[in-house]
Coordinates of C-alpha atoms in Angstrom, one line a residue:
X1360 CA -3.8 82.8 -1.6
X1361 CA -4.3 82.4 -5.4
X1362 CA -1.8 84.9 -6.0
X1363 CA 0.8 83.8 -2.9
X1364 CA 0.6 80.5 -5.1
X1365 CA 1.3 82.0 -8.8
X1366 CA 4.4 83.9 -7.1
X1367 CA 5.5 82.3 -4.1
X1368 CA 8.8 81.6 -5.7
X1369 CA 9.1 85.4 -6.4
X1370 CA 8.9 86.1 -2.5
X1371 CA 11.7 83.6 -2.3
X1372 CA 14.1 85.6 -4.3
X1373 CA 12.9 89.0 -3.8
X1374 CA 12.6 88.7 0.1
X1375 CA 14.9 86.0 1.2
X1376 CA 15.3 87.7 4.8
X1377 CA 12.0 87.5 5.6
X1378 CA 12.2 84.0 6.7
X1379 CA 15.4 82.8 7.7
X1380 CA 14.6 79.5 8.8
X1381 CA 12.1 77.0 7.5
X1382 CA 11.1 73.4 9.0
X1383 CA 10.2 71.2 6.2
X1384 CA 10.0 67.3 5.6
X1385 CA 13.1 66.2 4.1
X1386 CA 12.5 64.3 1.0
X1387 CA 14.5 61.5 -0.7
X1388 CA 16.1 62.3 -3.8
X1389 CA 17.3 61.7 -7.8
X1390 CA 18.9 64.0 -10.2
X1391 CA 20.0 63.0 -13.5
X1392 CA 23.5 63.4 -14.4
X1393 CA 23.2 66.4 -16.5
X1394 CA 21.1 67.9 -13.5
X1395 CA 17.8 68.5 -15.8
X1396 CA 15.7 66.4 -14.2
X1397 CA 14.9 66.1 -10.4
X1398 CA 12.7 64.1 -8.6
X1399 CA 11.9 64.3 -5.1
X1400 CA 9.7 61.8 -3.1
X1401 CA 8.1 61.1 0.9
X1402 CA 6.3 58.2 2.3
X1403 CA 3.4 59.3 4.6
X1404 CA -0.2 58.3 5.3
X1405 CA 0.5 55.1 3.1
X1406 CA 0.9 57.3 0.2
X1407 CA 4.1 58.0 -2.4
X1408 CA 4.2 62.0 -2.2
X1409 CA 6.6 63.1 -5.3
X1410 CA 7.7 66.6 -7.0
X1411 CA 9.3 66.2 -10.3
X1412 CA 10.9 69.2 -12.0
X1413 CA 12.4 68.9 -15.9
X1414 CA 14.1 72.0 -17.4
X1415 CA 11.9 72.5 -20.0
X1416 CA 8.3 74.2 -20.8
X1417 CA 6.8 70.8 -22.0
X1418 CA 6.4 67.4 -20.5
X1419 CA 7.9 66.4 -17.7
X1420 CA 8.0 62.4 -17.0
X1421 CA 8.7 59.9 -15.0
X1422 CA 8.6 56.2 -15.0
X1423 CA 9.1 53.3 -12.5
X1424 CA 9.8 49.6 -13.7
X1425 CA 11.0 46.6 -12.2
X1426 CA 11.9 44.4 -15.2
X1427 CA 15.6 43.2 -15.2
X1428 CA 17.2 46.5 -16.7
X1429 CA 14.9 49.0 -16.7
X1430 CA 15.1 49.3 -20.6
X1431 CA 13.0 49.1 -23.6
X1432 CA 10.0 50.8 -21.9
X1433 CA 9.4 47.7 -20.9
X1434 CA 6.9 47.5 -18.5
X1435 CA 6.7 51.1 -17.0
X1436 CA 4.6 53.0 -15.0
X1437 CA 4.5 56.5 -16.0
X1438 CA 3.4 59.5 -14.8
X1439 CA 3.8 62.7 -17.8
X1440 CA 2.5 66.3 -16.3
X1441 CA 2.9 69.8 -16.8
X1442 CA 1.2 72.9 -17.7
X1443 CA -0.3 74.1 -20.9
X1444 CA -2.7 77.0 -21.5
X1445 CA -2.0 77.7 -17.6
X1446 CA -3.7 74.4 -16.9
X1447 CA -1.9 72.1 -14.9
X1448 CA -2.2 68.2 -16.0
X1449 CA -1.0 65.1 -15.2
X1450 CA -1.6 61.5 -17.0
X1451 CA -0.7 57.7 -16.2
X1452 CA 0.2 55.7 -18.7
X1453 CA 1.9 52.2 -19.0
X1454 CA 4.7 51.3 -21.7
X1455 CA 5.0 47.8 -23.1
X1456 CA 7.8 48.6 -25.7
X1457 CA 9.2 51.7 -27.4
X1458 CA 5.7 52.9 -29.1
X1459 CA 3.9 55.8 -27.4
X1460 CA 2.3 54.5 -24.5
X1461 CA -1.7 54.2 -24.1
X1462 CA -3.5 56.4 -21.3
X1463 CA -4.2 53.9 -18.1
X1464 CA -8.4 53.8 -17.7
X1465 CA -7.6 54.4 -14.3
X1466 CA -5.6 57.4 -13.3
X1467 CA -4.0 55.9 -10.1
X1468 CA -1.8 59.4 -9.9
X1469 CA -3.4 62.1 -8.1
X1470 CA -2.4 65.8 -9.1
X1471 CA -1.4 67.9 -6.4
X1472 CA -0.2 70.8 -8.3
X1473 CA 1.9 72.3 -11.0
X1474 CA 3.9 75.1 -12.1
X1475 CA 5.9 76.2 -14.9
X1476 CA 8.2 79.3 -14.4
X1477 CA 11.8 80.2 -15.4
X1478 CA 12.1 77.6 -18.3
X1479 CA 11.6 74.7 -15.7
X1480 CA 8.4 72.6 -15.4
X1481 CA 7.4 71.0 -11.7
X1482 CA 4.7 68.8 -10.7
X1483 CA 3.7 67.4 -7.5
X1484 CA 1.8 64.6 -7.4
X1485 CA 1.0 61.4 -4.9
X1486 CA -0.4 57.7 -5.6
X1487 CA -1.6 54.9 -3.3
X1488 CA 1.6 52.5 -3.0
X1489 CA -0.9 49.6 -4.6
X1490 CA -3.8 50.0 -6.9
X1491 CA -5.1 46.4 -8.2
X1492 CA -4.2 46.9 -10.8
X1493 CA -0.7 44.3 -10.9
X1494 CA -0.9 44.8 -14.8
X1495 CA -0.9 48.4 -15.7
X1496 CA 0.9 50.1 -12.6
X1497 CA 4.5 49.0 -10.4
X1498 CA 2.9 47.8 -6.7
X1499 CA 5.0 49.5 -4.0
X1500 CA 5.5 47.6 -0.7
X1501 CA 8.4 47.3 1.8
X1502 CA 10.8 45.0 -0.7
X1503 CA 9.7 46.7 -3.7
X1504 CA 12.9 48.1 -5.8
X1505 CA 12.6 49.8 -9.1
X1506 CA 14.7 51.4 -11.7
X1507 CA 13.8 55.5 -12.1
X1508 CA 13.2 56.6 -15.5
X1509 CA 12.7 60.0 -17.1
X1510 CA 11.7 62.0 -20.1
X1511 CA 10.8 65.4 -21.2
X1512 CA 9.6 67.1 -24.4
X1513 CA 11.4 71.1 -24.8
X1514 CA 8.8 72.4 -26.0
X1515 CA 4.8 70.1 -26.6
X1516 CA 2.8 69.3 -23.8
X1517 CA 1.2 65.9 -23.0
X1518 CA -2.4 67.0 -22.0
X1519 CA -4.0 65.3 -24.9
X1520 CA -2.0 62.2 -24.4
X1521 CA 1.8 61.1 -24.6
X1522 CA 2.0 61.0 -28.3
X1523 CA 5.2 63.4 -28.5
X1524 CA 8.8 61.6 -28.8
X1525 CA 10.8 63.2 -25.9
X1526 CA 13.2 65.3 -26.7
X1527 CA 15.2 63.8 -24.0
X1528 CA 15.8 60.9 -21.6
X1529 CA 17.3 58.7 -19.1
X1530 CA 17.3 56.4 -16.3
X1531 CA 19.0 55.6 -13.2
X1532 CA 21.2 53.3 -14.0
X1533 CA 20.6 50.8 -10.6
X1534 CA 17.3 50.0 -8.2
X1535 CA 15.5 52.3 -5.7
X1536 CA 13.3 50.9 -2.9
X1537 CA 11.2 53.9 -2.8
X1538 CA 9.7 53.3 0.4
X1539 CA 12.9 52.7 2.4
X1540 CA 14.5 55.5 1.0
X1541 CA 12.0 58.0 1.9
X1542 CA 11.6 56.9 5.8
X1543 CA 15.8 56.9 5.9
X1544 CA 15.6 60.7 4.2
X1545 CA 12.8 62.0 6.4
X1546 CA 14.9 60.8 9.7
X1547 CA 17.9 62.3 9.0
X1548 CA 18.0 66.2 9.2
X1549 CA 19.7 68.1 7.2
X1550 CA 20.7 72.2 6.3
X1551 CA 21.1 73.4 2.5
X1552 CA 22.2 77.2 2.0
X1553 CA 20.9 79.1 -0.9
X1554 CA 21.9 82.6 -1.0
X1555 CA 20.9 84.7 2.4
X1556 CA 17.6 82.1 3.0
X1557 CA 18.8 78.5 4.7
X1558 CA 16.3 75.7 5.0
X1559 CA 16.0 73.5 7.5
X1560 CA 14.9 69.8 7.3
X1561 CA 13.9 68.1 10.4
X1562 CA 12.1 64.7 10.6
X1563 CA 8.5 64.2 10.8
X1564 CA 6.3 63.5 13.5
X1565 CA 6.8 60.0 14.1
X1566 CA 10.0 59.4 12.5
X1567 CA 13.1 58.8 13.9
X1568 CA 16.7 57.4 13.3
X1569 CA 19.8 56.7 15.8
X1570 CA 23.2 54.7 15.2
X1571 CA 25.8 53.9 17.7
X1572 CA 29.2 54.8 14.9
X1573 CA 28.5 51.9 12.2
X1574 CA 28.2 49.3 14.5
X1575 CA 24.3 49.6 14.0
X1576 CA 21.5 51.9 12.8
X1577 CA 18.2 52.5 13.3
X1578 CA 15.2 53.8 11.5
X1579 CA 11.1 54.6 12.1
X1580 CA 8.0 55.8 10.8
X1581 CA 4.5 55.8 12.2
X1582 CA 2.0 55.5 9.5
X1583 CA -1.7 54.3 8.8
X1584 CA -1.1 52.8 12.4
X1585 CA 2.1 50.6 11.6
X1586 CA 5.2 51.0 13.6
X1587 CA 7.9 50.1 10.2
X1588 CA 11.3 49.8 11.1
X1589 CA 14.9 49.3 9.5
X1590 CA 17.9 48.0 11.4
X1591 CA 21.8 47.6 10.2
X1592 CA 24.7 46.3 12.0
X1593 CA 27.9 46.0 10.7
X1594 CA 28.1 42.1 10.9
X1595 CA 26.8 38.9 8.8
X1596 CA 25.6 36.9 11.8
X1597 CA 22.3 38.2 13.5
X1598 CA 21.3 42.0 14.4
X1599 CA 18.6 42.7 17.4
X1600 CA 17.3 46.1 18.7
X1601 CA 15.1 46.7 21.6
X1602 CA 12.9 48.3 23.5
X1603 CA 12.4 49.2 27.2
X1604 CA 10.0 51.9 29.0
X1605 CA 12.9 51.3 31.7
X1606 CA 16.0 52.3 32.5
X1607 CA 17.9 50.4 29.5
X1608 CA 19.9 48.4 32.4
X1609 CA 20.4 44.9 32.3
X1610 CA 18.1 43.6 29.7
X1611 CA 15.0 44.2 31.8
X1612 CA 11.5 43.9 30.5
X1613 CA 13.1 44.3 26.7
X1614 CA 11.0 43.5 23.8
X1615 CA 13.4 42.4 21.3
X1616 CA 13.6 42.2 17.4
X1617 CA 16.1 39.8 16.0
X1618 CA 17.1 38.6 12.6
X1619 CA 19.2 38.5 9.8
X1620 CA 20.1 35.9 6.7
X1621 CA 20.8 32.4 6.8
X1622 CA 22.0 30.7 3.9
X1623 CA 20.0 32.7 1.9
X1624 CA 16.7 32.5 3.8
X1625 CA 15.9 36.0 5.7
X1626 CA 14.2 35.2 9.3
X1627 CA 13.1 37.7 12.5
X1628 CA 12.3 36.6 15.7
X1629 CA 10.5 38.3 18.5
X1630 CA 12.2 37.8 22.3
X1631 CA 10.9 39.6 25.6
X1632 CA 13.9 39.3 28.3
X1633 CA 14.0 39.7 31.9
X1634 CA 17.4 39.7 33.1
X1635 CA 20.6 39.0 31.3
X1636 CA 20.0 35.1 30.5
X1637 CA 19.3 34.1 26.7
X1638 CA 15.9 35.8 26.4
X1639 CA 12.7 33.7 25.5
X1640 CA 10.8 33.6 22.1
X1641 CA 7.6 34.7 22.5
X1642 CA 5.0 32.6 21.8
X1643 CA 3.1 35.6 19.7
X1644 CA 5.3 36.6 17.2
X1645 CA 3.8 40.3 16.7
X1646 CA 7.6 41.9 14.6
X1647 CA 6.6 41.2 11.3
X1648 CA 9.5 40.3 8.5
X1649 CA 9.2 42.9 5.5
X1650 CA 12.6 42.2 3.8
X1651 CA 16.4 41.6 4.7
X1652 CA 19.6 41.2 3.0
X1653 CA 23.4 41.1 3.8
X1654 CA 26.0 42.9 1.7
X1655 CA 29.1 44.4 2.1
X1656 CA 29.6 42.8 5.3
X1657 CA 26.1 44.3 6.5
X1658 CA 23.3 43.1 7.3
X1659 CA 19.5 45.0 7.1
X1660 CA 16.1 43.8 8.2
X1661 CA 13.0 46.0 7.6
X1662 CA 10.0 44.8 9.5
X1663 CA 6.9 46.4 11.4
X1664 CA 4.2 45.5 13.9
X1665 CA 1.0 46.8 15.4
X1666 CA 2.4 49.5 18.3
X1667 CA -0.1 48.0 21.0
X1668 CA -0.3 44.3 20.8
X1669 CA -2.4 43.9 23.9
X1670 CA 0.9 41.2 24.9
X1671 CA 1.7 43.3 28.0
X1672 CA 3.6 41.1 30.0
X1673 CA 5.7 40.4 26.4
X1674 CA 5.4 43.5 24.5
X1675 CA 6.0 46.8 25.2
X1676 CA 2.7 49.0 24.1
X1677 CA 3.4 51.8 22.0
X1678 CA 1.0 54.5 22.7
X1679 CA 0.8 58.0 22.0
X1680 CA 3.6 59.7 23.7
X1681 CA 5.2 56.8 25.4
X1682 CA 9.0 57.2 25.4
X1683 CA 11.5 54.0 25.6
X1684 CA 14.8 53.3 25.6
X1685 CA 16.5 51.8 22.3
X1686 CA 19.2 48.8 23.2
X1687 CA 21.3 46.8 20.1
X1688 CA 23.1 43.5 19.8
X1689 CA 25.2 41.4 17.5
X1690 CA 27.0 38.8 17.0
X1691 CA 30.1 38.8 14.4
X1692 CA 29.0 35.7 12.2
X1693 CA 26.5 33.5 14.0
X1694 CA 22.8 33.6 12.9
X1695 CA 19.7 33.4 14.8
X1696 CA 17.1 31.6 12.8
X1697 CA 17.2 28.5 15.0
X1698 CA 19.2 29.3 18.3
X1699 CA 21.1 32.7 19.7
X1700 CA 24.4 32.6 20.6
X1701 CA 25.5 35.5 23.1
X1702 CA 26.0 38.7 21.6
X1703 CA 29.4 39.7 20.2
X1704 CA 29.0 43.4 20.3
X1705 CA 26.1 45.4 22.2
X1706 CA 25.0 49.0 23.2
X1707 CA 22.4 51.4 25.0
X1708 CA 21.0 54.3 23.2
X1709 CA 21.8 57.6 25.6
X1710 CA 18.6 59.3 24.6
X1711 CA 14.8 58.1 25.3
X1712 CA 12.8 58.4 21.9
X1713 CA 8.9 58.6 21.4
X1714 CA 8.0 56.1 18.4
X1715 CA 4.2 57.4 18.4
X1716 CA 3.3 61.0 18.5
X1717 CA 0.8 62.6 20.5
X1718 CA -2.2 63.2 19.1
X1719 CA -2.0 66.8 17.2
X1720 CA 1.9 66.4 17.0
X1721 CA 2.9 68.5 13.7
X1722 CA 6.0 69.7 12.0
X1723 CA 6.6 73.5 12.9
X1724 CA 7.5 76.5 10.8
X1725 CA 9.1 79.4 12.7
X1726 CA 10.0 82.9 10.6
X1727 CA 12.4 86.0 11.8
X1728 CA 12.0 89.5 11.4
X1729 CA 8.2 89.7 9.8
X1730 CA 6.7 86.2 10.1
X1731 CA 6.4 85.8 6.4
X1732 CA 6.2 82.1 6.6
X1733 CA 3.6 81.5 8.6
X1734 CA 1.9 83.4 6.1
X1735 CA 2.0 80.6 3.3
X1736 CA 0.1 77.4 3.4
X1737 CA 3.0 74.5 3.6
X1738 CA 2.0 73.0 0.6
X1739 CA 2.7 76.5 -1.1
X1740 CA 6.1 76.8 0.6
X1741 CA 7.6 73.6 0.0
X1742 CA 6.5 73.6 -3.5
X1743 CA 8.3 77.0 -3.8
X1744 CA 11.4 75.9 -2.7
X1745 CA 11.9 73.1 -4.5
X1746 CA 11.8 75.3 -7.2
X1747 CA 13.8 77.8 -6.3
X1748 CA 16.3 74.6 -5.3
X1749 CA 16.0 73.8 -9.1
X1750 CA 16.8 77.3 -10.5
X1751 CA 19.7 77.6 -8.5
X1752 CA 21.5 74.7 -8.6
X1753 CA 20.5 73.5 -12.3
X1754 CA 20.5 76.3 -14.3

């Protein structure tokens, strides 16, 4: 396996029809303009998954900040890796200004792995989304947004400490919520070609997304037992989804998330309805407001809850494999923070969707011809072609 490691990205290019079509977790995504520096993240398990991958056989960096601009090295939470000697390394630092930044005690990102082939450095690593530690790294929750920086040295490694001036550098230029952006990336599928091999994302157990045009949109992820959610509709008044083990006809036994912004102030309300009438606010409010905002003539709510409340006469229990039936509503320009006016536009999802996975649910990998990818361990695989990714498109 040692060896299927080392040159997995070999048996990419050398036998590309051996499997023809891969299942794999799509991640979200930032490439620098110039296309030398690529960083690729997940949210799973209440963990920040990346794989960051500089064209050079140095260090490879990247920082996270939320100060106002994201210059200055002010206040940035770094994480510097590659490989020297054939050892892979990875360090966490924490900038203040423009002088080379000190070692954190505390080492809150986790290696996973690194590589170095081609003239292009990757490393995967992971870190809890909060660490105590307010002072020397960025705390990630549901509202958190930050500016992506990056560095890289051509040539010196950063195994003995960032002490090197890069030898080049950049940042993103506006604000990523890092968290949001990987649950919207991991629902939606997608299909890249590279040469004869095509790989094939497809969402992760216990994620999900459906829209009805751009009228409204929905996303999920299961994780550490937390149903987290993110709705859209095209309007500034208020935005509800939900959900119904029935038939999805006339508002029967739906347990409904509502909310929005009001002059400024974001709100979410939890409803159960019976029939067609205003539904009633429940008395247990068990949707839990994360963030929402309203821009461009949208407006977005994140929230979560517990999937089984133990509210069954107001709450529909989401347990392992039980499949419901997603509704929307809007209205144009009224809010719901203190009453709900009737609905200016509304839908039924066709489709019934299964929020929680069965127990044992996992992505699958299928192969043609000899089976080949079975043969790798995913981590192996993935890593592999986010490389190969990287030599084809960058260089």
């Amino acid at each position: 396996m040692a060896f299927l490691k080392n040159y997995a990205f070999f048996v990419l290019i050398l036998f590309p029809c051996s499997f023809h079509v891969v299942h794999a977790l799509n991640y979200a995504m930032f490439n620098s303009p110039d296309g030398n520096f690529m960083l690729h993240w997940t949210y799973m398990n209440n963990k920040l998954v990346f794989n960051m991958t500089c064209k050079v056989t140095g260090y490879c960096a990247v920082g996270f900040t939320e100060t106002a601009d994201g210059r200055g090295m002010i206040d940035y939470d770094i994480a510097a890796g590659g490989v020297a000697s054939n050892t892979p390394y990875l360090g966490d630092y924490w900038s203040t200004g423009t002088s080379p930044p000190p070692s954190d005690a505390v080492n809150n990102f986790e290696l996973v792995e690194a590589t170095e082939m081609g003239g292009y450095t990757s490393v995967k690593f992971e870190r809890n989304l909060t660490t105590g530690e307010p002072n020397k790294d960025v705390q990630f929750t549901m509202n958190t947004t930050v500016f992506i920086v990056w560095a890289m040295h051509s040539s010196s490694d950063s195994n003995s400490g960032l002490t090197v001036r890069h030898t080049s550098r950049g940042w993103s230029g506006r604000e990523y919520n890092l968290i949001t952006e990987a649950m919207t990336a991991a629902m939606t599928p997608t299909t890249t070609t590279m040469s004869s091999t095509s790989v094939v994302s497809t969402p992760q157990p216990g994620s999900g997304s459906v829209s009805d045009g751009d009228n409204f949109m929905l996303t999920w992820m299961y994780s550490n037992n937390k149903l987290m959610f993110t709705m859209t509709c095209k309007t500034t008044g208020w935005c509800a989804v939900a959900f119904t083990t029935g038939d999805g006809r006339g508002m029967r036994n739906y347990d409904i998330a509502l909310g929005g912004v009001a002059s400024g102030t974001n709100y979410l309300s939890d409803y159960w309805s019976t029939t067609t009438t205003k539904p009633s606010k429940n008395e247990n409010q068990n949707f839990v407001l994360t963030s929402a905002n309203e821009t461009g003539g949208y407006t977005t709510v994140v929230f979560e809850r517990d999937p089984e409340t133990g509210d069954t006469a107001n709450d529909v229990q989401f347990m392992p494999g039980t499949d419901v039936k997603i509704a929307w509503a809007m209205h144009s320009s009224m809010d719901g923070n203190v009453d709900i006016s009737k609905h200016t536009g509304t839908g039924v999802l066709p489709n019934r969707y299964t929020l929680v996975p069965e127990t044992g649910s996992t992505s699958t990998s299928t192969s043609t011809t000899t089976g080949a990818a079975s043969m790798l361990e995913s981590r192996v695989m993935f890593s592999a072609i986010l490389t190969a990714i990287a030599v084809f498109l960058v260089s």
